[in-house]
Tab-separated table of C-alpha atoms in Angstrom:
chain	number	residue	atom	x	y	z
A	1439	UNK	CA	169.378	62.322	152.210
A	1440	UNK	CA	167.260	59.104	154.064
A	1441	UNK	CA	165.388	61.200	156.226
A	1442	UNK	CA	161.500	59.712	156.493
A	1443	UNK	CA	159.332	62.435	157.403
A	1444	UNK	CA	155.934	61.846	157.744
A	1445	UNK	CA	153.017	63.915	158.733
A	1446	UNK	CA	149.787	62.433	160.453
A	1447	UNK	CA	146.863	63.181	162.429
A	1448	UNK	CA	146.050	61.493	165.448
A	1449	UNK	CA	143.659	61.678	168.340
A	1450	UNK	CA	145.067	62.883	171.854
A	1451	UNK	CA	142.674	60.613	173.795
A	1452	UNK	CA	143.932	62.363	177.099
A	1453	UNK	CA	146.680	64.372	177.728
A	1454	UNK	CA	148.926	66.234	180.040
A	1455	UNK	CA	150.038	69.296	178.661
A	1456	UNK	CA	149.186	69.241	174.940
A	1457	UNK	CA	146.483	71.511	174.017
A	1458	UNK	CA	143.054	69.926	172.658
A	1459	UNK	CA	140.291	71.452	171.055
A	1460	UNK	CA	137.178	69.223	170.809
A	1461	UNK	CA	137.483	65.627	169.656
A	1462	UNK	CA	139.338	66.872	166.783
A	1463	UNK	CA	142.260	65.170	165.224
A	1464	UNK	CA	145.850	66.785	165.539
A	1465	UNK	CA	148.766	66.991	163.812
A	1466	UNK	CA	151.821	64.650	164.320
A	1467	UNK	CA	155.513	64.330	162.847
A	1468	UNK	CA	156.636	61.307	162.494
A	1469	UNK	CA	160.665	61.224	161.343
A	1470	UNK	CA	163.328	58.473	161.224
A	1471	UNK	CA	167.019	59.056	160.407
A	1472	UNK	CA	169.070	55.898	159.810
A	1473	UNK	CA	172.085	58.862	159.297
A	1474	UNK	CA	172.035	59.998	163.273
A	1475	UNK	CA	170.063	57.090	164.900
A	1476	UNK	CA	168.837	54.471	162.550
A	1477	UNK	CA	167.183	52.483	165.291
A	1478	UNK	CA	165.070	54.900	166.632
A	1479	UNK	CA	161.792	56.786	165.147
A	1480	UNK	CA	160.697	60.366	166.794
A	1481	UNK	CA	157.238	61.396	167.108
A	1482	UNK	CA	156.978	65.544	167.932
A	1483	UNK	CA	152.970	66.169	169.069
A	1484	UNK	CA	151.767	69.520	169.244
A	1485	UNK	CA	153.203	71.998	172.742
A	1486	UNK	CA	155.509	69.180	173.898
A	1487	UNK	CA	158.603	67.803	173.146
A	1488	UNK	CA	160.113	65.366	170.498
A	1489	UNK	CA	160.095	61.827	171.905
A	1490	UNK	CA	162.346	59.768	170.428
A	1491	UNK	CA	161.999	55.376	171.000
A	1492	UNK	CA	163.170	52.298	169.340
A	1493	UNK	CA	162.075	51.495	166.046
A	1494	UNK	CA	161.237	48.067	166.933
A	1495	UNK	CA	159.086	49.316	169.970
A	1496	UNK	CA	156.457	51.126	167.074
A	1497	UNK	CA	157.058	47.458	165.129
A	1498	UNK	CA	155.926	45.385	168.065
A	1499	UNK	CA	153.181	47.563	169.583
A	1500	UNK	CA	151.480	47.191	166.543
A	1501	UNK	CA	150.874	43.294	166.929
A	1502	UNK	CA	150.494	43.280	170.960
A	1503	UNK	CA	151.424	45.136	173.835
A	1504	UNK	CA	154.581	46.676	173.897
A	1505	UNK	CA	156.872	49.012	176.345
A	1506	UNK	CA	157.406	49.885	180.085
A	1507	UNK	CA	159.172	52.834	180.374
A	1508	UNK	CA	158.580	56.329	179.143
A	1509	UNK	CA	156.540	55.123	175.641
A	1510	UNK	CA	154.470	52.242	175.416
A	1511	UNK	CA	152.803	51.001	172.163
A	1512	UNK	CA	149.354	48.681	171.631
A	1513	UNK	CA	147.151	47.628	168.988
A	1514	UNK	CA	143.324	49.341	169.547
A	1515	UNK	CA	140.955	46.710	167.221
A	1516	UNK	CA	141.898	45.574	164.056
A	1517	UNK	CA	142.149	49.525	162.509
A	1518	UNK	CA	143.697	51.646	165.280
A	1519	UNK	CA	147.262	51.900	166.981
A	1520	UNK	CA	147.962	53.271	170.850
A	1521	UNK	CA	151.186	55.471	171.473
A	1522	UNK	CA	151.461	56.400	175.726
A	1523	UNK	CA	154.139	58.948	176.435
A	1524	UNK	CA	154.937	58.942	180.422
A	1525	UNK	CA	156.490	62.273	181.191
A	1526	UNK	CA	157.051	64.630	184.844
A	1527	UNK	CA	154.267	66.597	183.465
A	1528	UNK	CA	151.756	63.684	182.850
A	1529	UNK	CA	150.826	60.786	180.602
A	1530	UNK	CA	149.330	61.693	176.814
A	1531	UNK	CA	147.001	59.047	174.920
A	1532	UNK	CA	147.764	58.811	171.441
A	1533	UNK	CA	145.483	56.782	169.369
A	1534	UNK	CA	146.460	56.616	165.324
A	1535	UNK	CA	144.986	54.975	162.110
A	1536	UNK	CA	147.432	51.559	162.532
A	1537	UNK	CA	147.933	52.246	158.298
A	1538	UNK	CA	149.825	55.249	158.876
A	1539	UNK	CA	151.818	53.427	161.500
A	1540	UNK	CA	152.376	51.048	159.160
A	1541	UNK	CA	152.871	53.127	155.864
A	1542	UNK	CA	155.776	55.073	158.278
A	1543	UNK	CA	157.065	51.528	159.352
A	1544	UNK	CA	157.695	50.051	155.778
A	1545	UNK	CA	158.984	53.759	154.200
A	1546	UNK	CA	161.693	53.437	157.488
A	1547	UNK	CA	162.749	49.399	156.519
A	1548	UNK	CA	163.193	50.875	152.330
A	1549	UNK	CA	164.990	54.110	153.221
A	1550	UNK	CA	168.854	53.877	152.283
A	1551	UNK	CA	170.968	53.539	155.062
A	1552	UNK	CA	173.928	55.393	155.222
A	1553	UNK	CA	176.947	53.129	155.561
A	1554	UNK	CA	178.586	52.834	159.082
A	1555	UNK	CA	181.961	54.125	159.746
A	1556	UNK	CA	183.652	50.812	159.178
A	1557	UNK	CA	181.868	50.177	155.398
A	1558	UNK	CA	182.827	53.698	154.486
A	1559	UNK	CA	186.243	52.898	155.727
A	1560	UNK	CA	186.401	49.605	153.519
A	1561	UNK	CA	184.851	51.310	151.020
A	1562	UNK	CA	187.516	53.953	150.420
A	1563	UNK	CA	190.721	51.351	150.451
């Protein structure tokens, strides 16, 4: 199994429907499966949905500005990482150490792959 599962805190600088207590940290899931979608990472904060954007999105954000859609991703200083979710219900802040970004990042890039459909075929002849 290549699942990368990966458990963080983060700060919910504002938020639309997420529940915040204080200036408190919260806990995040971070997950990437190269099995079902091996370009994409998820990110499931607490009351709300999983979203689920391109791995290279979280890559980029990290060095400048990145996104215009639903998620966008930017650097905060030299220690801190911005995730934006745009949703019907409201637009949530995220603001995370930029190490655990990149810690989840690099354990994404070394998880196994599982081979596509055509390398399993060539595999088995």
């Amino acid at each position: 199994m290549s699942l990368v599962e990966q458990y963080a805190r983060a700060h919910i600088v504002t938020d639309a429907d997420i529940p915040q207590e204080g200036d408190e940290a919260v806990p995040v899931i971070l997950r990437y499966d190269p099995e079902t979608d091996p370009r994409s990472v998820r990110v499931r904060l607490p009351g709300s949905p999983e979203w689920t954007f391109p791995r290279s999105l979280l890559e980029q954000g990290l060095r400048a500005p990145a996104g215009s859609g639903e998620v966008r991703v930017w650097p905060c200083g030299r220690v801190q990482a911005v995730v934006e979710f745009h949703s019907d219900e409201g637009v949530s802040v995220v603001q995370f150490e930029m190490k655990t970004l990149l810690r989840f990042l690099r354990r994404t890039y070394l998880a196994p792959h599982a081979p596509s459909r055509e390398s399993a075929t060539h595999l088995q002849q």
